[in-house]
Amino acid sequence: MKDSKPLFKGLICKECSARYNPEPIHVCEQCFGPLEVEYDYEAIAPLISRDIIQSRAPNMWRYRELLPIQGDVTVGEHVGFTPLVKADRLAAKLGVRELWIKNDSVNYPTLSFKDRVVSVALTRAKEFGYDTVACASTGNLANSVAANAAAAGLNSFVFIPSDLEPGKVLGSSVYGTNVIGIEGTYDQVNRLCSEIGGRFPWAFVNINMRPYYAEGSKAMGYEIAEQLGWKLPDHVVVPMAGGSLITKIKKSFDEFVKLGIVDAHPTHIHGAQPENCSPIVTAVKEGKDFFRPVEKPNTIVKSLAIGNPADGFYSIQTMNETGGYGENPNDDEVVEGIRLLAEYAGVFSETAGGTVVGAAKRMIEAGRINPDESIVLCITGHGLKTKEALEGKLPPPAAIKPSLKEFEALYAARTH
Amino acid sequence: MSIQVRIPTPLRGLTENKDVVDAEGATVNELIENLQTRYPGLKERICDDKGELRRFVNVYINDEDIRFKDGKDTAVKDGDEISIIPAIAGG
């Protein structure tokens, strides 16, 4: 790809369609709308096909023509192509015929889907010549920025709410990054970062790199389509925090259809948020086209605790346009979701995954998801990052002396 | 009465590149009108045709989002710090 003409033309405002050069900017100067990467699909079409994609290494850069970098991949070249697991036992438990788990909890290197967006954002940051990268994060993004920056030799600052799960904090500090805990909600962290970004010449992956960063999420959708045998599912259930991923899953399917890589198919795209921080789901349920922000999110699902979701408006549109719906399980249902996924599919997810399972369960029970249709659950982060959610919820391990007799007694009691 | 307003990067083209400017008014609405007279064009950037704040514009008084108060009618007083901030992605 080196020295070739870039396959994206520039940035375009999602609100007023004003066009900009592909610079490190994220907001339309005319109307404050978010900027989106605009591709040259005519130039891309002859360069990408099922055969070409399949001839490439199993990582998300097999779709590189549809990701917004200009030169070679310099950060995160092994990210993506996580397993799409057919979960027959969980399907039976939930009373559906065909259920798949898109398991980004084993993404490389930091066990969440954020590795996808960070790989694009940091490669692009290097193209712009930045030496310092930063982010506001509920945990997973910070982990990925810290790890990928360390590998790439970039300085990094990650800003997080100070009450995050210890596993998520440690999962950033270990990489030698600057972890800054802010006493406040994620939305307050974001606000501060916007102001810091105005003062310091850094690549903030979710601020001035956002148009490029957000495109990385599309790879999750491309992989789902490819791994289903080049077809689109009937239903996808996606967790929503800022609401970007759900819109990018739709964009990925639309692009594959536009390029003739898959046949058009009406996929219902559903969103999941936890009960005490569900501004987007609430708007969908109430039939509103805009959400009311949540001032103080109070949920065990910290990775989805964004009260003022930047892409909330477009998430609502995505669900409405695709015939999808939204659900907001409570903390108990989230824990039940984590356990169902673990006990029936062998996948240990963080609380966001429990939210997805809990939301899917509600929609199946309410008849909003037809049990005879294919369903994909997007699992976006690993369970070891949010262990405390399960504290006291699992039976403690049995403790016995190193004695066969004691074990036999225990076994007899358990099988009685 | 003078109130400090923090100007985000996308609007600084209108404020001679200043990141903090002074404005006067008793409510957020009055502040915006006042800013418009000082920096013509600023209001239409952050408000739509009906004069309502655009959906991707967040306004904070000190630390509080005005949507949790009285929106554009929220009262402001001397010494308050106002921030205008575009919606930010993340997670």
Coordinates of C-alpha atoms in Angstrom, one line a residue, chain A residues 46-221:
Chain A
P46 CA -11.3 -3.9 -7.7
L47 CA -8.8 -4.2 -4.8
I48 CA -10.9 -6.3 -2.4
S49 CA -12.8 -9.6 -2.8
R50 CA -13.5 -12.8 -0.9
D51 CA -10.5 -14.4 -2.5
I52 CA -8.2 -11.5 -1.8
I53 CA -9.4 -11.3 1.8
Q54 CA -9.0 -15.0 2.4
S55 CA -5.5 -15.0 1.0
R56 CA -4.3 -12.7 3.8
A57 CA -3.2 -13.3 7.4
P58 CA -6.0 -13.9 10.0
N59 CA -6.1 -10.4 11.5
M60 CA -8.3 -7.4 11.0
W61 CA -5.9 -5.9 8.4
R62 CA -7.2 -8.4 5.9
Y63 CA -9.8 -5.7 5.2
R64 CA -7.2 -2.9 5.1
E65 CA -8.7 -1.2 2.1
L66 CA -11.7 -0.3 4.2
L67 CA -9.7 1.0 7.2
P68 CA -8.5 4.6 7.1
I69 CA -4.7 4.5 7.1
Q70 CA -2.4 5.8 4.3
G71 CA 0.7 3.7 4.5
D72 CA 1.6 0.3 6.1
V73 CA 0.1 -0.9 9.4
T74 CA 2.6 0.2 12.1
V75 CA 0.7 -0.5 15.3
G76 CA -1.4 -3.6 16.1
E77 CA -0.7 -5.7 13.0
H78 CA -1.9 -8.9 14.8
V79 CA -5.3 -7.5 16.1
G80 CA -8.6 -9.1 15.3
F81 CA -9.9 -12.2 13.6
T82 CA -11.2 -13.4 16.9
P83 CA -13.3 -16.6 17.0
L84 CA -16.9 -16.7 16.0
V85 CA -18.1 -19.5 18.2
K86 CA -21.3 -21.5 17.5
A87 CA -22.8 -21.8 21.0
D88 CA -25.3 -24.7 20.7
R89 CA -25.7 -25.3 24.4
L90 CA -26.3 -21.7 25.2
A91 CA -28.8 -21.6 22.2
A92 CA -30.7 -24.5 23.8
K93 CA -30.7 -22.9 27.2
L94 CA -32.1 -19.6 25.7
G95 CA -34.5 -21.5 23.5
V96 CA -33.2 -20.5 20.1
R97 CA -32.0 -22.4 17.1
E98 CA -28.7 -20.7 16.0
L99 CA -26.6 -18.6 18.3
W100 CA -23.1 -17.4 17.7
I101 CA -20.6 -15.6 20.0
K102 CA -18.2 -13.2 18.4
N103 CA -15.6 -13.5 21.0
D104 CA -13.5 -10.3 21.2
S105 CA -12.7 -11.1 24.8
V106 CA -9.7 -12.8 23.3
N107 CA -8.6 -10.0 21.1
Y108 CA -4.9 -9.3 20.9
P109 CA -3.1 -7.8 22.8
T110 CA -5.5 -6.6 25.6
L111 CA -8.5 -8.8 25.5
S112 CA -11.1 -6.4 24.3
F113 CA -12.5 -5.0 21.0
K114 CA -10.7 -1.8 21.7
D115 CA -7.6 -3.3 20.3
R116 CA -9.2 -2.8 16.9
V117 CA -9.8 0.9 17.2
V118 CA -6.5 1.6 18.9
S119 CA -4.6 -0.2 16.1
V120 CA -6.1 2.2 13.6
A121 CA -5.8 5.3 15.8
L122 CA -2.1 4.8 16.7
T123 CA -1.1 3.9 13.1
R124 CA -2.8 7.1 12.0
A125 CA -1.3 9.1 14.9
K126 CA 2.2 8.0 13.7
E127 CA 1.3 9.0 10.2
F128 CA 0.5 12.4 11.5
G129 CA 3.8 12.5 13.3
Y130 CA 2.6 12.5 16.9
D131 CA 4.9 11.2 19.6
T132 CA 2.4 11.2 22.5
V133 CA -1.0 9.4 22.5
A134 CA -3.8 9.7 25.0
C135 CA -7.4 8.7 25.7
A136 CA -10.3 9.1 28.1
S137 CA -11.5 5.6 29.0
T138 CA -13.8 3.4 31.1
G139 CA -10.9 0.9 31.2
N140 CA -10.6 -1.2 28.0
L141 CA -9.5 1.6 25.8
A142 CA -6.9 2.7 28.3
N143 CA -5.5 -0.9 28.5
S144 CA -5.2 -1.0 24.7
V145 CA -3.7 2.5 24.3
A146 CA -1.2 1.7 27.0
A147 CA -0.1 -1.7 25.5
N148 CA 0.0 -0.6 21.9
A149 CA 1.8 2.6 22.7
A150 CA 4.4 0.7 24.6
A151 CA 4.9 -1.7 21.7
A152 CA 5.1 1.2 19.3
G153 CA 7.4 3.3 21.4
L154 CA 4.9 6.2 21.8
N155 CA 4.4 8.1 25.1
S156 CA 1.0 7.7 26.5
F157 CA -1.4 9.3 29.0
V158 CA -4.6 7.5 29.9
F159 CA -7.4 9.2 31.8
I160 CA -9.9 7.1 33.7
P161 CA -12.5 7.5 36.4
S162 CA -10.6 6.9 39.7
D163 CA -13.2 4.2 40.8
L164 CA -12.5 1.7 38.0
E165 CA -12.1 -2.0 38.7
P166 CA -8.5 -2.7 39.9
G167 CA -8.0 -5.2 37.1
K168 CA -8.6 -2.4 34.5
V169 CA -6.3 0.0 36.3
L170 CA -3.5 -2.5 36.6
G171 CA -4.1 -3.6 33.0
S172 CA -3.0 -0.1 32.0
S173 CA -0.2 0.7 34.6
V174 CA 1.7 -2.5 33.8
Y175 CA 2.7 -1.1 30.4
G176 CA 4.4 1.9 31.9
T177 CA 1.9 4.4 30.8
N178 CA 0.8 7.6 32.7
V179 CA -2.5 6.6 34.4
I180 CA -4.4 9.6 35.5
G181 CA -7.4 8.8 37.8
I182 CA -10.1 11.5 37.8
E183 CA -12.5 11.8 40.7
G184 CA -15.7 11.9 38.6
T185 CA -17.8 10.1 36.1
Y186 CA -16.5 9.0 32.6
D187 CA -18.4 12.0 31.2
Q188 CA -16.4 14.3 33.4
V189 CA -13.2 12.6 32.4
N190 CA -14.2 13.1 28.8
R191 CA -14.9 16.8 29.3
L192 CA -11.5 17.3 31.0
C193 CA -9.8 15.5 28.1
S194 CA -11.4 17.7 25.6
E195 CA -9.9 20.7 27.4
I196 CA -6.5 19.0 27.8
G197 CA -6.6 18.1 24.1
G198 CA -7.1 21.8 23.3
R199 CA -3.9 22.6 25.2
F200 CA -1.5 19.7 24.5
P201 CA -0.4 18.6 21.1
W202 CA -1.3 15.0 21.5
A203 CA -3.2 12.4 19.6
F204 CA -6.3 11.7 21.7
V205 CA -7.5 8.5 20.2
N206 CA -11.2 9.2 21.1
I207 CA -11.0 12.9 20.4
N208 CA -8.9 14.3 17.5
M209 CA -8.3 10.7 16.2
R210 CA -11.9 9.8 16.6
P211 CA -12.9 9.6 12.9
Y212 CA -10.1 7.1 12.2
Y213 CA -10.3 5.3 15.6
A214 CA -14.0 4.6 15.2
E215 CA -13.6 2.9 11.9
G216 CA -11.6 0.2 13.5
S217 CA -14.8 -1.2 15.0
K218 CA -16.0 -2.1 11.5
A219 CA -13.6 -5.0 11.4
M220 CA -15.7 -6.8 14.0
G221 CA -18.6 -6.7 11.5

